[in-house]
PDB file of N, CA and C in Angstrom:
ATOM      1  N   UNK A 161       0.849  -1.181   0.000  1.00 83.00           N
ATOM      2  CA  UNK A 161       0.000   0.000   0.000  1.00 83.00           C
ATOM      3  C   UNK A 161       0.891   1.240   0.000  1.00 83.00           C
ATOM      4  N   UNK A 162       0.834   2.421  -0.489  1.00 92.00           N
ATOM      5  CA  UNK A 162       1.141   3.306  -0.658  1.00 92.00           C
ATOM      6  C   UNK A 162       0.285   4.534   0.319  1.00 92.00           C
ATOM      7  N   UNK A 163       1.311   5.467   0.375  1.00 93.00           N
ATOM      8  CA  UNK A 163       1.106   6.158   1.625  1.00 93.00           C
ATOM      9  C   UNK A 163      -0.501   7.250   1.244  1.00 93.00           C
ATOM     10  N   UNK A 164      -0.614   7.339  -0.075  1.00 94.00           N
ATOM     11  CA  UNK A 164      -2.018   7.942   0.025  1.00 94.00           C
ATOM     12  C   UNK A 164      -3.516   7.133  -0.044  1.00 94.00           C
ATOM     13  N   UNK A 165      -2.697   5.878  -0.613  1.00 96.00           N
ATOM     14  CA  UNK A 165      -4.243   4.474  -0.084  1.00 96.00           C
ATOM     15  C   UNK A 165      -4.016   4.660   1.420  1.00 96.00           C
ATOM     16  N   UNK A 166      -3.063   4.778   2.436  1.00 97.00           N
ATOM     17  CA  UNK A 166      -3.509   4.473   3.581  1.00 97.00           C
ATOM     18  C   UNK A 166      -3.956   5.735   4.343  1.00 97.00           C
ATOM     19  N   UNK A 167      -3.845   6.876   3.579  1.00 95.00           N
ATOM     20  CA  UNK A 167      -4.473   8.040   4.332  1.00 95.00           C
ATOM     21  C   UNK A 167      -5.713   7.675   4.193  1.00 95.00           C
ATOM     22  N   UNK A 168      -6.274   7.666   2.840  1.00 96.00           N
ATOM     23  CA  UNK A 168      -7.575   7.826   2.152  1.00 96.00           C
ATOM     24  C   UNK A 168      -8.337   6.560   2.990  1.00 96.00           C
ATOM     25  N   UNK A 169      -7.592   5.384   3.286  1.00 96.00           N
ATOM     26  CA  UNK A 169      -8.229   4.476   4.323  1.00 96.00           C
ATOM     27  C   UNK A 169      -8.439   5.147   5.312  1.00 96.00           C
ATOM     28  N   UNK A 170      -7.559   5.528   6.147  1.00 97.00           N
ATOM     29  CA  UNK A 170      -7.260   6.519   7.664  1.00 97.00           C
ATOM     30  C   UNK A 170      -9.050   7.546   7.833  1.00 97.00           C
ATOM     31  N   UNK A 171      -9.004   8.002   6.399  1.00 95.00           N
ATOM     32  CA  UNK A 171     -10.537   8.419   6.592  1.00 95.00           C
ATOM     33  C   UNK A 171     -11.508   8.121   6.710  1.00 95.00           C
ATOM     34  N   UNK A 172     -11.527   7.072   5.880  1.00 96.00           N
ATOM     35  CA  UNK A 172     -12.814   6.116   5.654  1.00 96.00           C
ATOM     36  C   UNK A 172     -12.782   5.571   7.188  1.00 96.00           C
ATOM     37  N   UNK A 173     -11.945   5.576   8.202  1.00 95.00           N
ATOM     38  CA  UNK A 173     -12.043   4.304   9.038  1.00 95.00           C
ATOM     39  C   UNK A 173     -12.190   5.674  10.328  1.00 95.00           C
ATOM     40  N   UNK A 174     -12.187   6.750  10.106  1.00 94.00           N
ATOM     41  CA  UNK A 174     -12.449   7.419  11.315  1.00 94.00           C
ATOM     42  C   UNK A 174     -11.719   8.447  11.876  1.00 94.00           C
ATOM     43  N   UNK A 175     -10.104   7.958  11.611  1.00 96.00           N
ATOM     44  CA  UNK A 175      -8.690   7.748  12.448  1.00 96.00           C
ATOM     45  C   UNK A 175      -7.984   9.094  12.106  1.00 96.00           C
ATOM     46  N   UNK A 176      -7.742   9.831  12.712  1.00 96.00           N
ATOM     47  CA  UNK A 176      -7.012  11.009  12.559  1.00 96.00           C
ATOM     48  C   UNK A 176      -5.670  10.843  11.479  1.00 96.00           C
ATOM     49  N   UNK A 177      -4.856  12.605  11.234  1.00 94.00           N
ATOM     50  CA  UNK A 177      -4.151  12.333  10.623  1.00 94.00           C
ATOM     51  C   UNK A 177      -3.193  11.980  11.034  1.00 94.00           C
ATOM     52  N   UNK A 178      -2.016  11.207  10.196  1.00 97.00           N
ATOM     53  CA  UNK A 178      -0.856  10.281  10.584  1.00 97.00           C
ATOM     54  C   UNK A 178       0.124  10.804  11.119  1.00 97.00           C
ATOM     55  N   UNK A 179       1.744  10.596  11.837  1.00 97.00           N
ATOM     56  CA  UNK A 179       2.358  10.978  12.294  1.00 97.00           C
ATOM     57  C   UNK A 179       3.622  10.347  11.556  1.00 97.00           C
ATOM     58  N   UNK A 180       4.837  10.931  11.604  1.00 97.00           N
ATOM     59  CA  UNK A 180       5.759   9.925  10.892  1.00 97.00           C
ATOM     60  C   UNK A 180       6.543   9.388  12.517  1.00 97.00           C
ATOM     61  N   UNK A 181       6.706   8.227  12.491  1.00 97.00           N
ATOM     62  CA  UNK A 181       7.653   8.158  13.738  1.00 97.00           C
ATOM     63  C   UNK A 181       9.068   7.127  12.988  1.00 97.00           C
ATOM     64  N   UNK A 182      10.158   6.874  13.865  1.00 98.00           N
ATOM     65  CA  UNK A 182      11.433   6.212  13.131  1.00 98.00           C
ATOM     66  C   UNK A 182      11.871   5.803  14.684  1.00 98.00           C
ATOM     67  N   UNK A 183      12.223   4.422  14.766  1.00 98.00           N
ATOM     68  CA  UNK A 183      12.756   3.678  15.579  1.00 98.00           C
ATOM     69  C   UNK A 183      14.161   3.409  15.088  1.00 98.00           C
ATOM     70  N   UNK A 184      15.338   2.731  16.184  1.00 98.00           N
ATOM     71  CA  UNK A 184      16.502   2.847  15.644  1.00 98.00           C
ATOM     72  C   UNK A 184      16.757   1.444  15.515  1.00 98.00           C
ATOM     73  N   UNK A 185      17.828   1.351  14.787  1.00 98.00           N
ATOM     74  CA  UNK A 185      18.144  -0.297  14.118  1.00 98.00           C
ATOM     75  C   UNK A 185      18.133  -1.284  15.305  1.00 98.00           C
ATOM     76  N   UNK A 186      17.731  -2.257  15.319  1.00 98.00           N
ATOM     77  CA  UNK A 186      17.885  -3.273  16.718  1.00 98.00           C
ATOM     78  C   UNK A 186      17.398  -2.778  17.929  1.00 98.00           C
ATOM     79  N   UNK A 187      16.502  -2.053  17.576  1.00 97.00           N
ATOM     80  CA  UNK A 187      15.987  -1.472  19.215  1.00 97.00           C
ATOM     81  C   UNK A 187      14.806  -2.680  19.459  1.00 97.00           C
ATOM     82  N   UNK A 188      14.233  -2.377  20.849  1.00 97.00           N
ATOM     83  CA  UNK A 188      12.889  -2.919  20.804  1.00 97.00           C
ATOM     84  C   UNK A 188      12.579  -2.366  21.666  1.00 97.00           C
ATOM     85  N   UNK A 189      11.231  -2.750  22.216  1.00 96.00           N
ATOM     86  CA  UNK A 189      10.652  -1.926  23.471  1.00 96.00           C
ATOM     87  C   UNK A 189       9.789  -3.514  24.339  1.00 96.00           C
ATOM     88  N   UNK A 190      10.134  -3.643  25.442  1.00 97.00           N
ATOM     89  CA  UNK A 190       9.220  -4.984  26.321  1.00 97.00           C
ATOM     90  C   UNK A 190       7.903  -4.899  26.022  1.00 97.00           C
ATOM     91  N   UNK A 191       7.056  -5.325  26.087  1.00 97.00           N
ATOM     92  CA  UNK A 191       5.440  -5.611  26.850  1.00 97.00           C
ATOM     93  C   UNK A 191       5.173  -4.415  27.158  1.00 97.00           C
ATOM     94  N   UNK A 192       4.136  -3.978  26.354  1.00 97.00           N
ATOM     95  CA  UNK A 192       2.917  -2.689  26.839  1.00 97.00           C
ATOM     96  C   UNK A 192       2.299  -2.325  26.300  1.00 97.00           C
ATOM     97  N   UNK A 193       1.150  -1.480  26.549  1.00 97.00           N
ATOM     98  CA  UNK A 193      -0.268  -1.367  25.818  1.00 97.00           C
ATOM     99  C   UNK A 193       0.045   0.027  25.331  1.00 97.00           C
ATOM    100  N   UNK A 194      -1.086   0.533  25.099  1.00 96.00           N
ATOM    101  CA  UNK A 194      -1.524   2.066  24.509  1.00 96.00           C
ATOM    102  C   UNK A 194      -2.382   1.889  25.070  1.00 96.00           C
ATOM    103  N   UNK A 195      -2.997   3.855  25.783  1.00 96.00           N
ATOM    104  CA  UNK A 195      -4.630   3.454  25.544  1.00 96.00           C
ATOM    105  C   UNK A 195      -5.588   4.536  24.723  1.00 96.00           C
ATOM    106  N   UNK A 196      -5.158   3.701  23.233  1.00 96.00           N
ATOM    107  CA  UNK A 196      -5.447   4.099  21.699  1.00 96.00           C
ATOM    108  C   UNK A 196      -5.418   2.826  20.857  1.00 96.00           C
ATOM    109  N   UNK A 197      -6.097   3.082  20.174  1.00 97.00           N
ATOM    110  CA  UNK A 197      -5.720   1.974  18.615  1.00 97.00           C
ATOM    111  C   UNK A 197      -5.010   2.652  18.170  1.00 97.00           C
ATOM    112  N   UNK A 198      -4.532   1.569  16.542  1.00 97.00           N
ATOM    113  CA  UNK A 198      -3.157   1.964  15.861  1.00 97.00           C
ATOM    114  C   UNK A 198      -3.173   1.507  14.691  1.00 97.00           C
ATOM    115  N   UNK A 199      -3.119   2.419  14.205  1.00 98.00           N
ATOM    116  CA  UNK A 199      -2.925   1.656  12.562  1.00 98.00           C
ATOM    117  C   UNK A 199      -1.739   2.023  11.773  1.00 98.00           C
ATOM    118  N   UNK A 200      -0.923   1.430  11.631  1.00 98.00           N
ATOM    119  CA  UNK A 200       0.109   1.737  10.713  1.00 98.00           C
ATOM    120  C   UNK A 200       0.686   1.588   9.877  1.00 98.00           C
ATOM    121  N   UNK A 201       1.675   2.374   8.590  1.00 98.00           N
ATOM    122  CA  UNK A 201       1.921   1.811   7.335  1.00 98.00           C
ATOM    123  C   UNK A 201       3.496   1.762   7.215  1.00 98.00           C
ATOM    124  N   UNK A 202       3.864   0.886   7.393  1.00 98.00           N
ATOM    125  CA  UNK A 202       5.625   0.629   7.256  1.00 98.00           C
ATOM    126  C   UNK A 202       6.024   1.048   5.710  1.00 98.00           C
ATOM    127  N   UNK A 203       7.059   2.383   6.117  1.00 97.00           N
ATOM    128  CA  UNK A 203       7.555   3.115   5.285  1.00 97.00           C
ATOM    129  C   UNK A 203       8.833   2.518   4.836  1.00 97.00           C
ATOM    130  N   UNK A 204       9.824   1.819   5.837  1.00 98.00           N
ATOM    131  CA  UNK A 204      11.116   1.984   5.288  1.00 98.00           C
ATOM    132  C   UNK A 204      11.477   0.946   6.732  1.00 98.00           C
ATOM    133  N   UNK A 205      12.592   0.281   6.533  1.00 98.00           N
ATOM    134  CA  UNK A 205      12.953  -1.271   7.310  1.00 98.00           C
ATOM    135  C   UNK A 205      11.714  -2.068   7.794  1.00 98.00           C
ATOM    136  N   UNK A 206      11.820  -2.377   9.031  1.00 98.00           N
ATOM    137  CA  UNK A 206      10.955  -3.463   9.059  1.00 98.00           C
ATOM    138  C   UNK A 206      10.758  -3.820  11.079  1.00 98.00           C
ATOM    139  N   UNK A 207       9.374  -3.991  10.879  1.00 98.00           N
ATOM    140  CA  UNK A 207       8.922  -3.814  13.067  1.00 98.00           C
ATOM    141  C   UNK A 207       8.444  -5.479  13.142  1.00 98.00           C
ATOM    142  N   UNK A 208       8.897  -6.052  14.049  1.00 98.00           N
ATOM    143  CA  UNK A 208       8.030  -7.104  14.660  1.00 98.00           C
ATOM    144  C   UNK A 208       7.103  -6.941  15.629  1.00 98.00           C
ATOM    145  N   UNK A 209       6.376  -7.259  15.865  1.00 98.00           N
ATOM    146  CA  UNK A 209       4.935  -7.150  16.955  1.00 98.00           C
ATOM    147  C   UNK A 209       4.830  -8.808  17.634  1.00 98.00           C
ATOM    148  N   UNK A 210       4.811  -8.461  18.527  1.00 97.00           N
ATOM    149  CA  UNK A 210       4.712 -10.375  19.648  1.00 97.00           C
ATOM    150  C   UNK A 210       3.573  -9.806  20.204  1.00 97.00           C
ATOM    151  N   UNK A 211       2.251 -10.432  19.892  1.00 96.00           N
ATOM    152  CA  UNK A 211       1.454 -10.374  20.633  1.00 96.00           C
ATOM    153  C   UNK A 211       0.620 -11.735  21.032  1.00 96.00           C
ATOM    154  N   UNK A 212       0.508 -12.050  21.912  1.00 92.00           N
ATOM    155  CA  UNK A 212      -0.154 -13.280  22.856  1.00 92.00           C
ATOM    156  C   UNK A 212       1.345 -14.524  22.282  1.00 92.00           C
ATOM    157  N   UNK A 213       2.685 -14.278  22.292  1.00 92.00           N
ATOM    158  CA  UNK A 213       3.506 -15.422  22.020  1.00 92.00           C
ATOM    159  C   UNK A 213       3.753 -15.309  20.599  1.00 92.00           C
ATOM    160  N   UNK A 214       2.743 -15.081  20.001  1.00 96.00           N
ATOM    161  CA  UNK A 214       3.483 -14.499  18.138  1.00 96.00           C
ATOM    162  C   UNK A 214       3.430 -13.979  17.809  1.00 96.00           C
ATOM    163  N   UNK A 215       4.787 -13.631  16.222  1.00 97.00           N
ATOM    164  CA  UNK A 215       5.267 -12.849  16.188  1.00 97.00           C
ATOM    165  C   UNK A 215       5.471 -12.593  15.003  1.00 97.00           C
ATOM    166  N   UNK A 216       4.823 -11.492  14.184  1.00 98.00           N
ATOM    167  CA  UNK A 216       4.585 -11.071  13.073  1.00 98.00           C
ATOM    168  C   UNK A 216       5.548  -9.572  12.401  1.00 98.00           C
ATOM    169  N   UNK A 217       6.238  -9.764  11.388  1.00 98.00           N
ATOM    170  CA  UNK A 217       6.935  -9.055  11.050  1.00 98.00           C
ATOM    171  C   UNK A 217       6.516  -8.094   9.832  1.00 98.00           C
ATOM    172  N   UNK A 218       6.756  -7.041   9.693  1.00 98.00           N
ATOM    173  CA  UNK A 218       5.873  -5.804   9.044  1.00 98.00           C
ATOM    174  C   UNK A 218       6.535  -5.336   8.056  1.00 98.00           C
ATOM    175  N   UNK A 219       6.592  -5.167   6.842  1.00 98.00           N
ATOM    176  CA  UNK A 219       7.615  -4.490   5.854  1.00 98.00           C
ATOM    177  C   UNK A 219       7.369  -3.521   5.261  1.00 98.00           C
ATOM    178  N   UNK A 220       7.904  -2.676   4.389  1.00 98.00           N
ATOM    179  CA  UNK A 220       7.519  -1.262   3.856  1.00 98.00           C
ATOM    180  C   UNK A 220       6.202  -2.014   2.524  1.00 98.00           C
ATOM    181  N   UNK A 221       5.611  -1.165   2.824  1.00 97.00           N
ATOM    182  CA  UNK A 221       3.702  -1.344   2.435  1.00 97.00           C
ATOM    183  C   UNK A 221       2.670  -2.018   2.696  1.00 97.00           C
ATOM    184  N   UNK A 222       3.220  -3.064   4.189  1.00 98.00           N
ATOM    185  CA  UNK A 222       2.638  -3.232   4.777  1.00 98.00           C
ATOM    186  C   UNK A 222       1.731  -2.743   5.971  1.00 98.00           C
ATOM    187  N   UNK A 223       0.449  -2.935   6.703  1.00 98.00           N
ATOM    188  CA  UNK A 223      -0.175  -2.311   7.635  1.00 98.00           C
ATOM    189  C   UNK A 223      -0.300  -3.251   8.555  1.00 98.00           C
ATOM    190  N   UNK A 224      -0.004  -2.559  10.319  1.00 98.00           N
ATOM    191  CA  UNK A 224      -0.451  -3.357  11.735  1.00 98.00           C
ATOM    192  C   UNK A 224      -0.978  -2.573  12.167  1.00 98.00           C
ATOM    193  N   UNK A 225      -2.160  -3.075  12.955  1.00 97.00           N
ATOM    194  CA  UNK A 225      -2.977  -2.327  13.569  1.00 97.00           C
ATOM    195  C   UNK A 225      -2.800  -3.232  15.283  1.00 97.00           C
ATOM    196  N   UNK A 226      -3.283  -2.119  15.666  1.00 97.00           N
ATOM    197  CA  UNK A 226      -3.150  -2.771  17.438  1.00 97.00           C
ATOM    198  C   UNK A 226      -4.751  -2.663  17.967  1.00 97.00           C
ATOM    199  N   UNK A 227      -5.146  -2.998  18.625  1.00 97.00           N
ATOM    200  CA  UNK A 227      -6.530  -2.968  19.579  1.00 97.00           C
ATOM    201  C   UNK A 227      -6.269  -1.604  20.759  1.00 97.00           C
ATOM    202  N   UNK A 228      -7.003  -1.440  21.055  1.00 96.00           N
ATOM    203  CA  UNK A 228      -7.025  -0.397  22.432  1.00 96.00           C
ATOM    204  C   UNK A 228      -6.231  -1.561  23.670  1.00 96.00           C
ATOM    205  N   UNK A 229      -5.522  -0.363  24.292  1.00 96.00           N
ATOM    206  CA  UNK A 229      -4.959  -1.448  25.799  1.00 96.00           C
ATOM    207  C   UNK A 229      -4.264  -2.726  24.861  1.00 96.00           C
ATOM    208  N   UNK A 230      -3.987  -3.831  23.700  1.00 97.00           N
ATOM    209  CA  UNK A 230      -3.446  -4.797  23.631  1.00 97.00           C
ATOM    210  C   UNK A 230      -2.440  -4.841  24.117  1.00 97.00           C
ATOM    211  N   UNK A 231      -1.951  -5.494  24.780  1.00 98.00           N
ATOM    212  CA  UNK A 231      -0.771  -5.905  25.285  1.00 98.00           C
ATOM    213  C   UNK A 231       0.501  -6.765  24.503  1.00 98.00           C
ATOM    214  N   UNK A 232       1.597  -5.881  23.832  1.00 98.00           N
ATOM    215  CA  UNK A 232       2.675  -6.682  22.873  1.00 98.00           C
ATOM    216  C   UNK A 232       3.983  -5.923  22.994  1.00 98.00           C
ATOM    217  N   UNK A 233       4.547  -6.357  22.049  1.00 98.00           N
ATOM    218  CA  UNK A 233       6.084  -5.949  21.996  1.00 98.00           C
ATOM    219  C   UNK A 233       6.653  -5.890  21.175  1.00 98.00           C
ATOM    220  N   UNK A 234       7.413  -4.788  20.822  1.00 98.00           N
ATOM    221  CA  UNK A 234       8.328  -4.307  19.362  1.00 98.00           C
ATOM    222  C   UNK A 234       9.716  -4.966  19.202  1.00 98.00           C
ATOM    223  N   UNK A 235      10.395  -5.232  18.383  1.00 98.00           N
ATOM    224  CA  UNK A 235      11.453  -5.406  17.508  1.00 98.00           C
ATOM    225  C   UNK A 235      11.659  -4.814  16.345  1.00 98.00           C
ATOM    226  N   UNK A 236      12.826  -4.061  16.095  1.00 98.00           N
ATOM    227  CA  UNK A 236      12.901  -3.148  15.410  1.00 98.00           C
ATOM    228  C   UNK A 236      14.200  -3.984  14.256  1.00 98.00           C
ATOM    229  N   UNK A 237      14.169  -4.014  12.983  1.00 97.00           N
ATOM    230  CA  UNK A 237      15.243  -4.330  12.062  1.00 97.00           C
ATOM    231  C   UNK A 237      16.676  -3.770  11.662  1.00 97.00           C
ATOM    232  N   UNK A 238      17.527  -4.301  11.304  1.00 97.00           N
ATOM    233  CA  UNK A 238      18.693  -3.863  11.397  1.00 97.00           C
ATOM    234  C   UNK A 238      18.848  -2.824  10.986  1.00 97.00           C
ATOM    235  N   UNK A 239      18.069  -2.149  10.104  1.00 97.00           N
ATOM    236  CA  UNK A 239      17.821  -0.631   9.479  1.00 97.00           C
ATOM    237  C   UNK A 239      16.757   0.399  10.187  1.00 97.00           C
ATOM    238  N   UNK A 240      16.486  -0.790  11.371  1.00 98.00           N
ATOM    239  CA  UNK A 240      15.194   0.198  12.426  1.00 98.00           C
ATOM    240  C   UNK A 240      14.267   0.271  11.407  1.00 98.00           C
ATOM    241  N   UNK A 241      13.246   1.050  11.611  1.00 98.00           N
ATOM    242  CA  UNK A 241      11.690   1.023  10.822  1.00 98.00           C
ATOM    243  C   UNK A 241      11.447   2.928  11.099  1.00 98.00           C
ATOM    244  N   UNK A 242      10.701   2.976   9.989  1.00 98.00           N
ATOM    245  CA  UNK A 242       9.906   4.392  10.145  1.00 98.00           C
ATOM    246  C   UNK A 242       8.683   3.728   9.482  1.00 98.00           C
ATOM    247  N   UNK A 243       7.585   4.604   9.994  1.00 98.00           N
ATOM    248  CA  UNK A 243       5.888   4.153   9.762  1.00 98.00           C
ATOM    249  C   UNK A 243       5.526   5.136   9.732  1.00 98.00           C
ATOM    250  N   UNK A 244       4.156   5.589   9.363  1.00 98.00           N
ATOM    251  CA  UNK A 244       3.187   6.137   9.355  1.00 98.00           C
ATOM    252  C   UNK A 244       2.249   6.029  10.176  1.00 98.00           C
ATOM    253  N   UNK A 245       1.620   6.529  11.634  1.00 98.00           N
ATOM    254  CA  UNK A 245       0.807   5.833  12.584  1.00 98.00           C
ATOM    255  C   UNK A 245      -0.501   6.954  12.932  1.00 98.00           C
ATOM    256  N   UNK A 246      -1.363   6.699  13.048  1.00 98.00           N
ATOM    257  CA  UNK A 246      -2.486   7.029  13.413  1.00 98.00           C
ATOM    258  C   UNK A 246      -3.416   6.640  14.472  1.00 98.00           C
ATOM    259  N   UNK A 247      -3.761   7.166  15.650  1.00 97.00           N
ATOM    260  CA  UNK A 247      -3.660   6.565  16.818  1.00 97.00           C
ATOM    261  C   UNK A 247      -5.277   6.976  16.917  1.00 97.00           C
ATOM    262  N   UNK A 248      -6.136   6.236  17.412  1.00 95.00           N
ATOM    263  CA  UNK A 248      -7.931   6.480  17.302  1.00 95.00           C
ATOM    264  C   UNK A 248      -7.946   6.309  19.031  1.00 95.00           C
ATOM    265  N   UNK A 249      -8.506   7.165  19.562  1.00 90.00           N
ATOM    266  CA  UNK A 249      -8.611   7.353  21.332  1.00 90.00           C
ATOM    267  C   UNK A 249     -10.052   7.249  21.126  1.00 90.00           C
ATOM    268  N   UNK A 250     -10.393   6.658  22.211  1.00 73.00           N
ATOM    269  CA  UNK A 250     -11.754   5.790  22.216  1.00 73.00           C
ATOM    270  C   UNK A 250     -12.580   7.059  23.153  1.00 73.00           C
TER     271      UNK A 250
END
């Protein structure tokens, strides 16, 4: 997906406008929630998400979305990741 299919989604679905964020190569972050949903569009390297034990990896034009409160955990790729994120507060 390309970054103006996922705005033009972003509308249709409710969700405010996007933010750019960039994590650094090999980072990660432990176990923790938001309390927001999330939808996001991987711009450039690549994020893992572990949620309930698995663990799904995200690439540039791909989209993860999170639940409100879910409880998971990041891994970031050797080139770190930048996304596109849009956060919906309930």
């Amino acid at each position: 997906m390309i970054k103006a299919e996922f705005i033009h989604l972003l509308i249709q679905e409710g969700y405010p406008e996007p933010v750019e964020v960039q994590q650094p190569p090999n980072g990660r972050l432990d176990e923790h929630t938001h309390p927001f949903e999330v939808k996001a569009l991987v711009i450039e390297g690549s994020i893992d998400l572990i949620i309930n034990g698995h663990s799904e990896t995200f690439m540039p034009g791909e989209i993860f979305e999170l639940d409100f409160e879910e409880l998971h955990a990041e891994s970031y790729g050797p080139q770190g990741v930048k996304y596109l994120v849009s956060r919906l507060h309930s």
